[in-house]
Short mmCIF file of C-alpha atoms and ligand atoms in Angstrom, two decimals:
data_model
loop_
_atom_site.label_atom_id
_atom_site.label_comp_id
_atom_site.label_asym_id
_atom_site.label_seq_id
_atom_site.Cartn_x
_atom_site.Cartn_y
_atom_site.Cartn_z
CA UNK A 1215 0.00 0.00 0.00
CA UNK A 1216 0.85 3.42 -0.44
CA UNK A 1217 1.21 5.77 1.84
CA UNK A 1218 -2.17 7.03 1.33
CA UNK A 1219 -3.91 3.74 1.65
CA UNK A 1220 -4.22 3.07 -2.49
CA UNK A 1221 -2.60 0.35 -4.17
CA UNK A 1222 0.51 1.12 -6.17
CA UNK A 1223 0.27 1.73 -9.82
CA UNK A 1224 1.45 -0.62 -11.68
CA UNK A 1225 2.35 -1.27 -15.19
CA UNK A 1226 1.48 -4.41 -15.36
CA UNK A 1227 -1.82 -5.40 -16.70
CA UNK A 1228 -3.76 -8.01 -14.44
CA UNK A 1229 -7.27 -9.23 -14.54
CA UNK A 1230 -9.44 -10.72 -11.89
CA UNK A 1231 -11.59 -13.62 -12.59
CA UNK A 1232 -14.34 -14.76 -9.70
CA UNK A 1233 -16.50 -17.13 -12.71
CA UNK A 1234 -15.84 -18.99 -15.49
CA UNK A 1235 -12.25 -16.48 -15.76
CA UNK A 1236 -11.17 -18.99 -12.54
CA UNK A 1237 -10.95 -22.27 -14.48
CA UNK A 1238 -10.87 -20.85 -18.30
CA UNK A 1239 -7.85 -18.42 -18.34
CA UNK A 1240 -7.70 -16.05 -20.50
CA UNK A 1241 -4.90 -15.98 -23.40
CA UNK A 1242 -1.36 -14.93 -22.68
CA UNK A 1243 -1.27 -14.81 -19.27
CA UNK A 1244 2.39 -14.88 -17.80
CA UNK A 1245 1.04 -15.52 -14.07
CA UNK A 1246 -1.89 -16.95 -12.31
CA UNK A 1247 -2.14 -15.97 -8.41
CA UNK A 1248 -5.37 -16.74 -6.29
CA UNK A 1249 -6.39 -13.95 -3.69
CA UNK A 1250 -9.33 -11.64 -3.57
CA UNK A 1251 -10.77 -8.81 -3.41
CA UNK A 1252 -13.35 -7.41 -0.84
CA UNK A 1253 -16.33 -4.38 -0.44
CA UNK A 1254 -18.07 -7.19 -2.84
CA UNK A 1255 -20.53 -10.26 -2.96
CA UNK A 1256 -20.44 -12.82 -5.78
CA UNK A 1257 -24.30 -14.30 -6.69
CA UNK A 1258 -25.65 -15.55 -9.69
CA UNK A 1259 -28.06 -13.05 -10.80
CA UNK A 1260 -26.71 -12.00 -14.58
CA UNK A 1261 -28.80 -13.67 -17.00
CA UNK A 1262 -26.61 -15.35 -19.65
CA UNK A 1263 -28.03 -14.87 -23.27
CA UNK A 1264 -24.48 -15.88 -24.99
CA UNK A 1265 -22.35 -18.33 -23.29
CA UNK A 1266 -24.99 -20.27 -20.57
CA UNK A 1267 -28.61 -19.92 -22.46
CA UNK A 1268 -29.78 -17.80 -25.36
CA UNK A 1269 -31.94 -15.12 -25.62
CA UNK A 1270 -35.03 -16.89 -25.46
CA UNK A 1271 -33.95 -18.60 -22.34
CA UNK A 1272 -31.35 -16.59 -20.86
CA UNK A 1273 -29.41 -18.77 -18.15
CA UNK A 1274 -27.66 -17.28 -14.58
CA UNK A 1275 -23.79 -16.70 -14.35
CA UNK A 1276 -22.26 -14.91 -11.61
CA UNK A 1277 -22.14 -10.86 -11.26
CA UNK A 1278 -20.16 -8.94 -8.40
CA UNK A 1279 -22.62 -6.47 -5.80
CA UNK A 1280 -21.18 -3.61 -4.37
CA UNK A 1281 -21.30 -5.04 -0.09
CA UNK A 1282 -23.28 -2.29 0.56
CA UNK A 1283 -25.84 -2.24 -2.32
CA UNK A 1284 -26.34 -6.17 -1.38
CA UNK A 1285 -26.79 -5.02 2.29
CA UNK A 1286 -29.93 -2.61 1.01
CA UNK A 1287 -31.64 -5.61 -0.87
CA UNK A 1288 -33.61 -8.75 0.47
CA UNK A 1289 -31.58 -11.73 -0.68
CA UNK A 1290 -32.56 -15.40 0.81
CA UNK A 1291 -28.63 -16.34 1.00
CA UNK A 1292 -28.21 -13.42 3.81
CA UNK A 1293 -24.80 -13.39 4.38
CA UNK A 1294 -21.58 -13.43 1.92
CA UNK A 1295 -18.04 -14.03 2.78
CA UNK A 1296 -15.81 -10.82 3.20
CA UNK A 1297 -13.46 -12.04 0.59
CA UNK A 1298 -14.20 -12.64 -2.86
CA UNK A 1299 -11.82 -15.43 -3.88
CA UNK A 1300 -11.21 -15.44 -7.61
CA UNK A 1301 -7.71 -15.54 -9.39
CA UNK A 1302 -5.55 -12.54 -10.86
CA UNK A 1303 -3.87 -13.57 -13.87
CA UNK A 1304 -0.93 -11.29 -15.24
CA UNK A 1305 -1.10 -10.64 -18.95
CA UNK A 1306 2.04 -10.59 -21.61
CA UNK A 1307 2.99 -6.84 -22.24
CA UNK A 1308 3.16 -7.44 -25.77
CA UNK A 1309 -0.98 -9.01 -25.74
CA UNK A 1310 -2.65 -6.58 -23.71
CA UNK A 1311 -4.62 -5.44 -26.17
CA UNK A 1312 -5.26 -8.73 -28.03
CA UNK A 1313 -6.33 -9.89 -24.61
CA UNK A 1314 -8.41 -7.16 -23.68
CA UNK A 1315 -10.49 -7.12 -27.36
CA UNK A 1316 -10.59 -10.55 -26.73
CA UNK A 1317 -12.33 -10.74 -23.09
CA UNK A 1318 -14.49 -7.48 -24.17
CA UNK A 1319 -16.08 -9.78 -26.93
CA UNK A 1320 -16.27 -12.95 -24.47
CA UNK A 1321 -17.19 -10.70 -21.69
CA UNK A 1322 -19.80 -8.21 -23.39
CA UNK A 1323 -23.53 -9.69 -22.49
CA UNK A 1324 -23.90 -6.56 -19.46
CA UNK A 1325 -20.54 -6.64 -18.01
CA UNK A 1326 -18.59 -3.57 -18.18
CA UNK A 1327 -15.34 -2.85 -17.25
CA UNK A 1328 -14.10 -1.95 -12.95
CA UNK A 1329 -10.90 -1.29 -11.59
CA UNK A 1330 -10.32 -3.16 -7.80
CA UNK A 1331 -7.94 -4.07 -5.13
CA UNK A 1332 -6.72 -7.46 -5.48
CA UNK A 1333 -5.05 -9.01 -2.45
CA UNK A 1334 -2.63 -12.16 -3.17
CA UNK A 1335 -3.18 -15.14 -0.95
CA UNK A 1336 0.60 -16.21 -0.21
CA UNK A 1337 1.05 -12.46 0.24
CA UNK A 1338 3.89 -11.76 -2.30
CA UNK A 1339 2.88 -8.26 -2.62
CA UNK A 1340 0.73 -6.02 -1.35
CA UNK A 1341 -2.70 -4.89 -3.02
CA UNK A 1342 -2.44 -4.08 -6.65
CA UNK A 1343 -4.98 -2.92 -9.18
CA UNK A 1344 -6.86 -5.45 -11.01
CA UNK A 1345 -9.19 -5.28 -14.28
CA UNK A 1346 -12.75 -6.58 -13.47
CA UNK A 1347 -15.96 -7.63 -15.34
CA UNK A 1348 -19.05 -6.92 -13.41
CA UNK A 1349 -22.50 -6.72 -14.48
CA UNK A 1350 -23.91 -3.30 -12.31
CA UNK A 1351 -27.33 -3.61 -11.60
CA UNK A 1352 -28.34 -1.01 -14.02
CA UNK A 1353 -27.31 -3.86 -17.10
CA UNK A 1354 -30.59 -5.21 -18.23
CA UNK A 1355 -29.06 -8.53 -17.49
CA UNK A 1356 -28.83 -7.60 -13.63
CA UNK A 1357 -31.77 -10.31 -12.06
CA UNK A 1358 -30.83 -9.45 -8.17
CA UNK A 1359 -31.77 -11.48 -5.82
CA UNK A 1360 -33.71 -14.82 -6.46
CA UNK A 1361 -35.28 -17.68 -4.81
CA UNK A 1362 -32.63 -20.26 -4.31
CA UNK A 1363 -35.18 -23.12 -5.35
CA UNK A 1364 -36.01 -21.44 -8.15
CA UNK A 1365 -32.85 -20.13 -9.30
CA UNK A 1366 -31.33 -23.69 -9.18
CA UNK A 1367 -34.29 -25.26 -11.06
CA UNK A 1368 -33.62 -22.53 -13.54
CA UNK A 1369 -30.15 -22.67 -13.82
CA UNK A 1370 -30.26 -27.16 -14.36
CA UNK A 1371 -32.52 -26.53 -17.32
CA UNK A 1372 -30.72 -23.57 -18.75
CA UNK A 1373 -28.03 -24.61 -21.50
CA UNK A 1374 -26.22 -21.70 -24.27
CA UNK A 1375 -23.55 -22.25 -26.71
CA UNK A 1376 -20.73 -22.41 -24.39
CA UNK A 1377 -22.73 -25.39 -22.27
CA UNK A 1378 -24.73 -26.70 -19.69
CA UNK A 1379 -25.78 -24.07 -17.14
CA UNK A 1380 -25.07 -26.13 -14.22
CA UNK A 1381 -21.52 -27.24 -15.65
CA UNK A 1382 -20.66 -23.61 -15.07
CA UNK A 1383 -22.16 -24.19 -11.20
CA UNK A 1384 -20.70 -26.88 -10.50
CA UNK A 1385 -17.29 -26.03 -11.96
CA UNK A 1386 -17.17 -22.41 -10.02
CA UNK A 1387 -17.37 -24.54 -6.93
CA UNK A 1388 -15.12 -26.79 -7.66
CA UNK A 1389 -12.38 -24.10 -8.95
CA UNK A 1390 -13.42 -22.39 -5.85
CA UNK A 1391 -12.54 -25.50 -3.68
CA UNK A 1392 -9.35 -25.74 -5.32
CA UNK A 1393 -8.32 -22.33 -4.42
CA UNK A 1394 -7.96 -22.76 -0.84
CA UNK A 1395 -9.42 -24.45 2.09
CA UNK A 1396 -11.12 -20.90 3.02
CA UNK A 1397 -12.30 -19.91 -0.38
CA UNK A 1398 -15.64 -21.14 -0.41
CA UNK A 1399 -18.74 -19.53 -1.24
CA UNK A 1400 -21.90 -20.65 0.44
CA UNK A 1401 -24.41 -19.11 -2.03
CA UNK A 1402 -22.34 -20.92 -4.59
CA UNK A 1403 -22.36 -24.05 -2.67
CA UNK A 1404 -25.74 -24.15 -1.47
CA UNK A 1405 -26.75 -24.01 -5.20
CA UNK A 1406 -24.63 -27.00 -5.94
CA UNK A 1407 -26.08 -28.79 -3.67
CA UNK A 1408 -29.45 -28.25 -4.54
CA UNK A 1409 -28.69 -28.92 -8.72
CA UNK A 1410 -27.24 -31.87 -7.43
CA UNK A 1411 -30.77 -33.15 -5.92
CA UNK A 1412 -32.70 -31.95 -8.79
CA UNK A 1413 -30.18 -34.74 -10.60
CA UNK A 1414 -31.41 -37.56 -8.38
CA UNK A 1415 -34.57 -35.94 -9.00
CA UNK A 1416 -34.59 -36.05 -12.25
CA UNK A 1417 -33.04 -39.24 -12.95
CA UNK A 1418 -35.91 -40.83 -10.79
CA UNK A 1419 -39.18 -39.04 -12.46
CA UNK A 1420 -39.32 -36.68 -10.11
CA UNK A 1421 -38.02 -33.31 -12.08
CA UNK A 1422 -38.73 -32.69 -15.31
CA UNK A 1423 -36.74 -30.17 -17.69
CA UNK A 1424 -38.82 -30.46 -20.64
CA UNK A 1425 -41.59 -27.56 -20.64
CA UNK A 1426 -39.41 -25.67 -17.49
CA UNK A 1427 -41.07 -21.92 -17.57
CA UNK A 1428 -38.73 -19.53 -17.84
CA UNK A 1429 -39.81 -16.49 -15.30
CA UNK A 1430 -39.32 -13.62 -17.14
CA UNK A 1431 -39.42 -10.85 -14.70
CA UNK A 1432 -36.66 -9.43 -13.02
CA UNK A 1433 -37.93 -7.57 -10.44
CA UNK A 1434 -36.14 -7.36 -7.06
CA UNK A 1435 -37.17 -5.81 -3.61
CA UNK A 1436 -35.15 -3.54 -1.44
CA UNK A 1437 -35.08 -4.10 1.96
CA UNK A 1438 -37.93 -1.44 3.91
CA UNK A 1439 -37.17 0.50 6.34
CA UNK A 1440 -39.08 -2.12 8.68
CA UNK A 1441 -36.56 -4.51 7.41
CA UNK A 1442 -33.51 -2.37 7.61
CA UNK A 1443 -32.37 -3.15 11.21
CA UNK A 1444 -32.43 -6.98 10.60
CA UNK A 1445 -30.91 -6.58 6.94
CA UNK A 1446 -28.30 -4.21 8.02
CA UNK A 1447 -26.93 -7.71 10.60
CA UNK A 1448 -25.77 -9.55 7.22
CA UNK A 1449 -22.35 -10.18 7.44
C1 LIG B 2437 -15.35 -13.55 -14.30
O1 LIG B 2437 -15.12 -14.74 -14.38
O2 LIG B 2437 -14.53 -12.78 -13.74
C2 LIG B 2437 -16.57 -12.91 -14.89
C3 LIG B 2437 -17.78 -13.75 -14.87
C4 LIG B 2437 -17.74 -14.91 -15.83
O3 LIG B 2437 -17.30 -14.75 -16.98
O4 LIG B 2437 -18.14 -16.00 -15.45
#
């Protein structure tokens, strides 16, 4: 840190990946460190049109919330680790910007382009600035916050051109797990789990993905001032 608090500049280019970024690297990279960043909460509530459904049934990939935006809203998973683990990868100074058209094109379905903090995890360095892809919930793909039920039912049926929806689930956790023993998400896993039922489910009759209704509204609440001295306890 500097000695006002900010992370040194750097010329480096790095990018942080908390999603799919964490097991499909982008091109060029020179280095791959895990860490994370904080002041954010990872959920699933972009709708994929391009990579994990299609526009007539969008699917759900993971967005980053400002902590204190999430703290304002009702949201069933109620509280969020302080760290968001992900992975910083270092790009070749000769492929920035082949790199950077390349993840703008890969990246572009609401996501737009944030500069954060990124902390290593075996503490090499200090903070440094990072390159990040959110989807800011004034994208129209922005769902916020969804019935976990629902949401996992939705994302096991959902299925774009670069796969299943619940391959991208199931392999955030996993990358996740493989992290560190502390870089788990519980939203993450809780949906896991529950796509992982809907399997047996499935498999025995019980679930059926054929004729799945697609909700199409993406209204969310914010929490009311009645509300507010509960919500304001997330952690
Ligand atoms: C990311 O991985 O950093 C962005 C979200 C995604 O592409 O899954």
């Amino acid at each position: 840190m500097s000695a006002n608090g900010a992370p040194p500049e750097t010329d480096e280019f790095w990018i942080f990946g908390y999603g799919s970024l964490i097991w499909k690297p982008p091109p060029h990279y020179d280095r791959r460190v895990p860490g994370w960043l904080t002041g954010y909460v990872r959920r699933f509530w972009q709708a994929s049109q391009d990579h994990r459904g299609t526009p007539e049934a969008p699917g759900r990939v993971v967005t980053l919330i400002e902590r204190s935006f999430w703290a304002s809203l009702v949201d069933a998973h109620d509280s969020a680790p302080e760290k968001v683990w992900g992975v910083a990868y270092r790009i070749q100074a000769d492929k920035v910007a082949e790199v950077r058209e390349h993840l703008d094109i890969r990246e572009i379905n609401g996501y737009t382009i944030h500069h954060a903090p990124f902390h290593p995890a075996d503490g090499s360095s200090p903070a440094f600035r990072t390159l990040v892809y959110i989807g800011t919930p004034d994208n129209d793909q922005f769902t916020g916050p969804q019935d976990p039920q629902a949401l996992a039912e939705h994302i096991y049926v959902s299925e774009g051109p670069s796969g299943l929806n619940r391959d991208y689930l199931l392999g955030l956790e996993k990358a996740l797990d493989e992290l560190s023993p502390e870089s788990g998400d519980a939203h993450v896993t809780d949906l896991s789990n529950r796509v992982r039922e809907l399997d047996r489910k499935r498999r025995e009759g019980r679930f059926q993905v054929e004729g799945f209704e697609h909700p199409v509204s993406h209204e969310f609440k914010r929490v009311s001032s009645v509300d507010e001295q509960e919500e304001t306890e997330k952690t």
